[in-house]
Amino acid sequence: MKALVVVAHGSRRQASNDEVRELTASMASHDSEFDKIFAGFLELAEPSIPDAIRQAAAEGAGEIVVMPYFLSAGRHVAQDIPEEIDSVRGELADIEIRLAPYLGKAEAITELLLKQAQVDEDQPA
Amino acid sequence: MKALVVVAHGSRRQASNDEVRELTASMASHDSEFDKIFAGFLELAEPSIPDAIRQAAAEGAGEIVVMPYFLSAGRHVAQDIPEEIDSVRGELADIEIRLAPYLGKAEAITELLLKQAQVDEDQPA
């Protein structure tokens, strides 16, 4: 079983955390190579990154991809998220855990932004 | 002439600001309805949102779309960016300035994330 953990920063504003949870629920409804998709948070919200990875493993994942839902490669992406992942590798030694590139690095983001810029704010988007 | 201003938060880390500038340069190389594309920053980097809008107007834009390069609808998206835009409406009364939905609201982001999660970190992405 293959799982994806989408990692967001986490916010004191619960609506922002819920937006991430809704996003991963929406992703799970699309066809993809992932059997299950989880949300995890670097700070300020639950579950933490290690707990999200543990949950994926507990639900039977043998391969887990962790993807930072971040727009730029700051310290969180370059250092904090890899460290969080490394903190559970020992206890989950049988499971392949891989870090995917962060969202902002996606080449297709340019087209998405151009498309989004043409959406009227008063239309459902 | 129609212009797009992509608004990022801005960072003390110059590489993050440069990532945004490179993104808007990349967007400008794609076919779209926008004749010119600018980067603007809410704080910590230049140009500011009002200055980016003024620059677009100075280069001949009659219509300017401002799009928040943000993943969630926090105070910056809901309040600060609209206020920055409103601060220049008086001096640019002949120009149509419209706020586009923020990136995180894009429906297509789910597919983009699923695609990005399948990219290997050690491949160019």
Coordinates of C-alpha atoms in Angstrom, one line a residue:
Chain A
M1 CA 0.0 0.0 0.0
K2 CA 1.3 3.4 -1.0
A3 CA 0.5 6.6 1.0
L4 CA 1.0 10.3 0.5
V5 CA 1.5 12.7 3.4
V6 CA 0.9 16.3 2.4
V7 CA 2.8 18.5 4.9
A8 CA 1.6 22.1 5.6
H9 CA 3.1 24.6 8.0
G10 CA 0.1 24.7 10.3
S11 CA -1.7 27.8 11.5
R12 CA -3.2 29.3 14.6
R13 CA -6.2 29.9 12.4
Q14 CA -8.1 26.6 12.4
A15 CA -9.8 27.5 9.1
S16 CA -6.4 27.3 7.4
N17 CA -5.7 23.9 8.8
D18 CA -9.1 22.7 7.7
E19 CA -8.4 24.0 4.2
V20 CA -5.4 21.6 4.1
R21 CA -7.5 18.7 5.4
E22 CA -10.1 19.4 2.8
L23 CA -7.4 19.5 0.1
T24 CA -6.1 16.1 1.1
A25 CA -9.6 14.7 1.2
S26 CA -10.2 16.1 -2.3
M27 CA -6.9 14.6 -3.5
A28 CA -8.0 11.2 -2.2
S29 CA -11.1 11.4 -4.4
H30 CA -8.9 11.6 -7.5
D31 CA -7.3 8.6 -9.2
S32 CA -3.6 8.4 -8.4
E33 CA -0.9 6.0 -7.4
F34 CA -1.7 6.6 -3.7
D35 CA -4.1 4.4 -1.9
K36 CA -4.4 6.8 1.1
I37 CA -3.6 10.5 1.5
F38 CA -2.9 12.2 4.9
A39 CA -2.4 15.7 6.1
G40 CA 0.5 16.5 8.5
F41 CA 1.6 19.8 10.1
L42 CA 5.0 21.1 10.9
E43 CA 3.7 23.1 13.9
L44 CA 0.6 24.6 15.4
A45 CA -1.8 21.8 14.2
E46 CA -2.3 18.1 14.5
P47 CA -1.3 15.5 13.5
S48 CA 2.5 16.3 13.5
I49 CA 4.6 15.0 10.6
P50 CA 5.8 11.9 12.6
D51 CA 2.3 11.1 13.7
A52 CA 0.9 11.4 10.2
I53 CA 3.7 9.0 8.9
R54 CA 3.0 6.6 11.8
Q55 CA -0.7 6.7 11.0
A56 CA 0.0 5.8 7.3
A57 CA 2.2 3.0 8.5
A58 CA -0.4 1.7 10.9
E59 CA -3.0 1.7 8.1
G60 CA -0.6 -0.6 6.1
A61 CA 1.5 1.6 4.0
G62 CA 4.8 0.0 2.8
E63 CA 5.8 3.1 0.9
I64 CA 5.2 6.7 2.1
V65 CA 5.8 9.9 0.1
V66 CA 6.0 13.1 2.0
M67 CA 5.3 16.3 0.1
P68 CA 5.8 19.8 1.5
Y69 CA 2.8 22.0 0.7
F70 CA 5.1 25.0 0.6
L71 CA 5.8 27.6 -2.0
S72 CA 9.5 28.3 -1.3
A73 CA 12.5 26.4 -0.2
G74 CA 13.2 28.0 3.1
R75 CA 14.5 26.4 6.3
H76 CA 11.2 24.5 6.8
V77 CA 11.5 22.7 3.5
A78 CA 15.3 22.3 3.5
Q79 CA 15.9 21.3 7.1
D80 CA 12.9 21.0 9.4
I81 CA 10.7 18.7 7.4
P82 CA 13.6 16.3 6.5
E83 CA 14.5 16.2 10.2
E84 CA 10.9 15.4 11.2
I85 CA 10.9 12.5 8.7
D86 CA 14.3 11.3 9.9
S87 CA 13.0 11.2 13.4
V88 CA 10.7 8.2 12.6
R89 CA 12.9 6.3 10.2
G90 CA 14.3 4.2 13.0
E91 CA 11.0 3.0 14.3
L92 CA 9.7 2.4 10.8
A93 CA 12.8 0.8 9.3
D94 CA 10.8 -1.6 7.0
I95 CA 8.9 1.2 5.3
E96 CA 10.3 3.3 2.4
I97 CA 9.8 6.9 3.2
R98 CA 10.6 9.4 0.4
L99 CA 10.5 13.2 0.3
A100 CA 8.9 14.7 -2.8
P101 CA 9.7 18.1 -4.1
Y102 CA 7.8 21.0 -2.5
L103 CA 4.8 22.4 -4.3
G104 CA 6.5 25.7 -5.4
K105 CA 9.1 23.6 -7.4
A106 CA 6.4 22.2 -9.7
E107 CA 7.0 23.2 -13.3
A108 CA 3.3 23.2 -14.0
I109 CA 2.6 25.9 -11.4
T110 CA 3.2 28.6 -14.0
E111 CA 0.3 27.4 -16.1
L112 CA -1.9 26.9 -13.0
L113 CA -1.2 30.5 -11.9
L114 CA -2.0 31.9 -15.3
K115 CA -5.2 30.0 -15.4
Q116 CA -6.2 31.0 -11.9
A117 CA -5.5 34.7 -12.7
Q118 CA -8.3 34.5 -15.3
V119 CA -10.9 33.4 -12.8
D120 CA -13.2 36.1 -11.6
E121 CA -13.3 36.5 -7.8
D122 CA -17.1 36.5 -7.8
Q123 CA -17.3 33.2 -9.6
P124 CA -16.9 29.9 -7.8
A125 CA -13.2 29.0 -8.1
Chain B
M1 CA -2.7 46.5 -22.2
K2 CA -3.4 43.9 -19.5
A3 CA -1.0 43.2 -16.7
L4 CA -0.8 40.6 -13.9
V5 CA 0.8 41.3 -10.5
V6 CA 1.7 38.1 -8.6
V7 CA 1.8 39.0 -4.9
A8 CA 4.0 36.9 -2.6
H9 CA 4.4 37.5 1.2
G10 CA 8.1 38.4 0.9
S11 CA 10.9 36.9 2.9
R12 CA 14.1 37.9 4.7
R13 CA 15.7 35.1 2.7
Q14 CA 16.5 36.7 -0.7
A15 CA 16.6 33.4 -2.5
S16 CA 12.8 33.0 -1.7
N17 CA 12.1 36.4 -3.2
D18 CA 14.2 35.6 -6.2
E19 CA 12.2 32.3 -6.6
V20 CA 9.0 34.5 -7.0
R21 CA 10.7 36.8 -9.5
E22 CA 11.9 33.8 -11.5
L23 CA 8.4 32.4 -11.4
T24 CA 6.8 35.6 -12.8
A25 CA 9.6 35.7 -15.5
S26 CA 8.7 32.1 -16.4
M27 CA 5.0 32.9 -16.5
A28 CA 5.7 35.8 -18.9
S29 CA 7.3 33.4 -21.3
H30 CA 4.0 31.5 -21.6
D31 CA 1.1 32.5 -23.9
S32 CA -1.6 34.1 -21.8
E33 CA -4.0 37.0 -21.9
F34 CA -1.5 39.1 -20.0
D35 CA 0.9 41.4 -21.9
K36 CA 3.2 41.9 -18.8
I37 CA 3.6 40.1 -15.5
F38 CA 5.1 41.6 -12.4
A39 CA 6.0 40.4 -8.9
G40 CA 5.0 42.3 -5.8
F41 CA 5.6 41.7 -2.1
L42 CA 3.4 42.3 0.9
E43 CA 6.4 42.9 3.1
L44 CA 10.2 42.3 3.5
A45 CA 11.0 42.6 -0.3
E46 CA 10.6 45.1 -3.1
P47 CA 8.6 46.2 -5.0
S48 CA 5.6 46.7 -2.7
I49 CA 2.2 45.8 -4.0
P50 CA 1.3 49.5 -4.6
D51 CA 4.7 50.0 -6.4
A52 CA 4.2 46.9 -8.6
I53 CA 0.7 48.2 -9.6
R54 CA 2.1 51.7 -10.3
Q55 CA 4.8 50.1 -12.4
A56 CA 2.3 48.2 -14.4
A57 CA 0.3 51.3 -14.9
A58 CA 3.4 53.3 -15.9
E59 CA 4.1 50.7 -18.6
G60 CA 0.7 51.2 -20.1
A61 CA -1.7 48.7 -18.4
G62 CA -5.3 49.7 -18.6
E63 CA -6.4 46.5 -16.7
I64 CA -4.4 45.0 -13.8
V65 CA -5.1 41.7 -12.2
V66 CA -3.6 41.1 -8.8
M67 CA -3.2 37.5 -7.7
P68 CA -2.1 36.4 -4.2
Y69 CA 0.6 33.7 -4.4
F70 CA -0.6 32.3 -1.1
L71 CA -1.9 28.8 -0.1
S72 CA -4.5 29.8 2.5
A73 CA -7.0 32.6 3.1
G74 CA -5.5 34.1 6.2
R75 CA -5.5 37.8 7.1
H76 CA -3.0 38.6 4.5
V77 CA -5.2 37.4 1.7
A78 CA -8.5 38.5 3.2
Q79 CA -7.5 41.9 4.5
D80 CA -3.9 43.1 3.9
I81 CA -3.7 42.6 0.2
P82 CA -7.1 44.2 -0.6
E83 CA -6.1 47.2 1.5
E84 CA -2.8 47.5 -0.3
I85 CA -4.7 47.5 -3.6
D86 CA -7.2 50.0 -2.4
S87 CA -4.5 52.4 -1.4
V88 CA -3.6 53.0 -5.0
R89 CA -7.1 53.0 -6.5
G90 CA -7.5 56.8 -6.0
E91 CA -4.4 57.7 -7.9
L92 CA -5.1 55.2 -10.7
A93 CA -8.8 55.9 -11.1
D94 CA -8.8 55.2 -14.8
I95 CA -7.3 51.7 -14.5
E96 CA -9.4 48.6 -13.7
I97 CA -7.7 46.8 -10.9
R98 CA -9.1 43.3 -10.1
L99 CA -8.2 40.9 -7.3
A100 CA -8.0 37.2 -8.5
P101 CA -8.5 34.3 -6.2
Y102 CA -5.4 33.1 -4.2
L103 CA -3.4 30.2 -5.5
G104 CA -4.6 27.7 -2.8
K105 CA -8.2 28.2 -4.0
A106 CA -7.4 26.8 -7.5
E107 CA -9.4 23.7 -8.2
A108 CA -6.6 22.3 -10.3
I109 CA -4.1 22.3 -7.4
T110 CA -5.2 18.8 -6.4
E111 CA -4.1 17.3 -9.7
L112 CA -0.9 19.4 -9.6
L113 CA -0.1 18.1 -6.1
L114 CA -0.7 14.5 -7.1
K115 CA 1.5 14.9 -10.1
Q116 CA 4.3 16.6 -8.1
A117 CA 4.2 13.8 -5.5
Q118 CA 5.2 11.4 -8.2
V119 CA 8.4 13.3 -9.1
D120 CA 11.6 11.9 -7.7
E121 CA 13.5 14.5 -5.6
D122 CA 16.8 13.6 -7.4
Q123 CA 15.3 14.3 -10.8
P124 CA 15.1 17.8 -12.2
A125 CA 11.6 19.1 -11.3

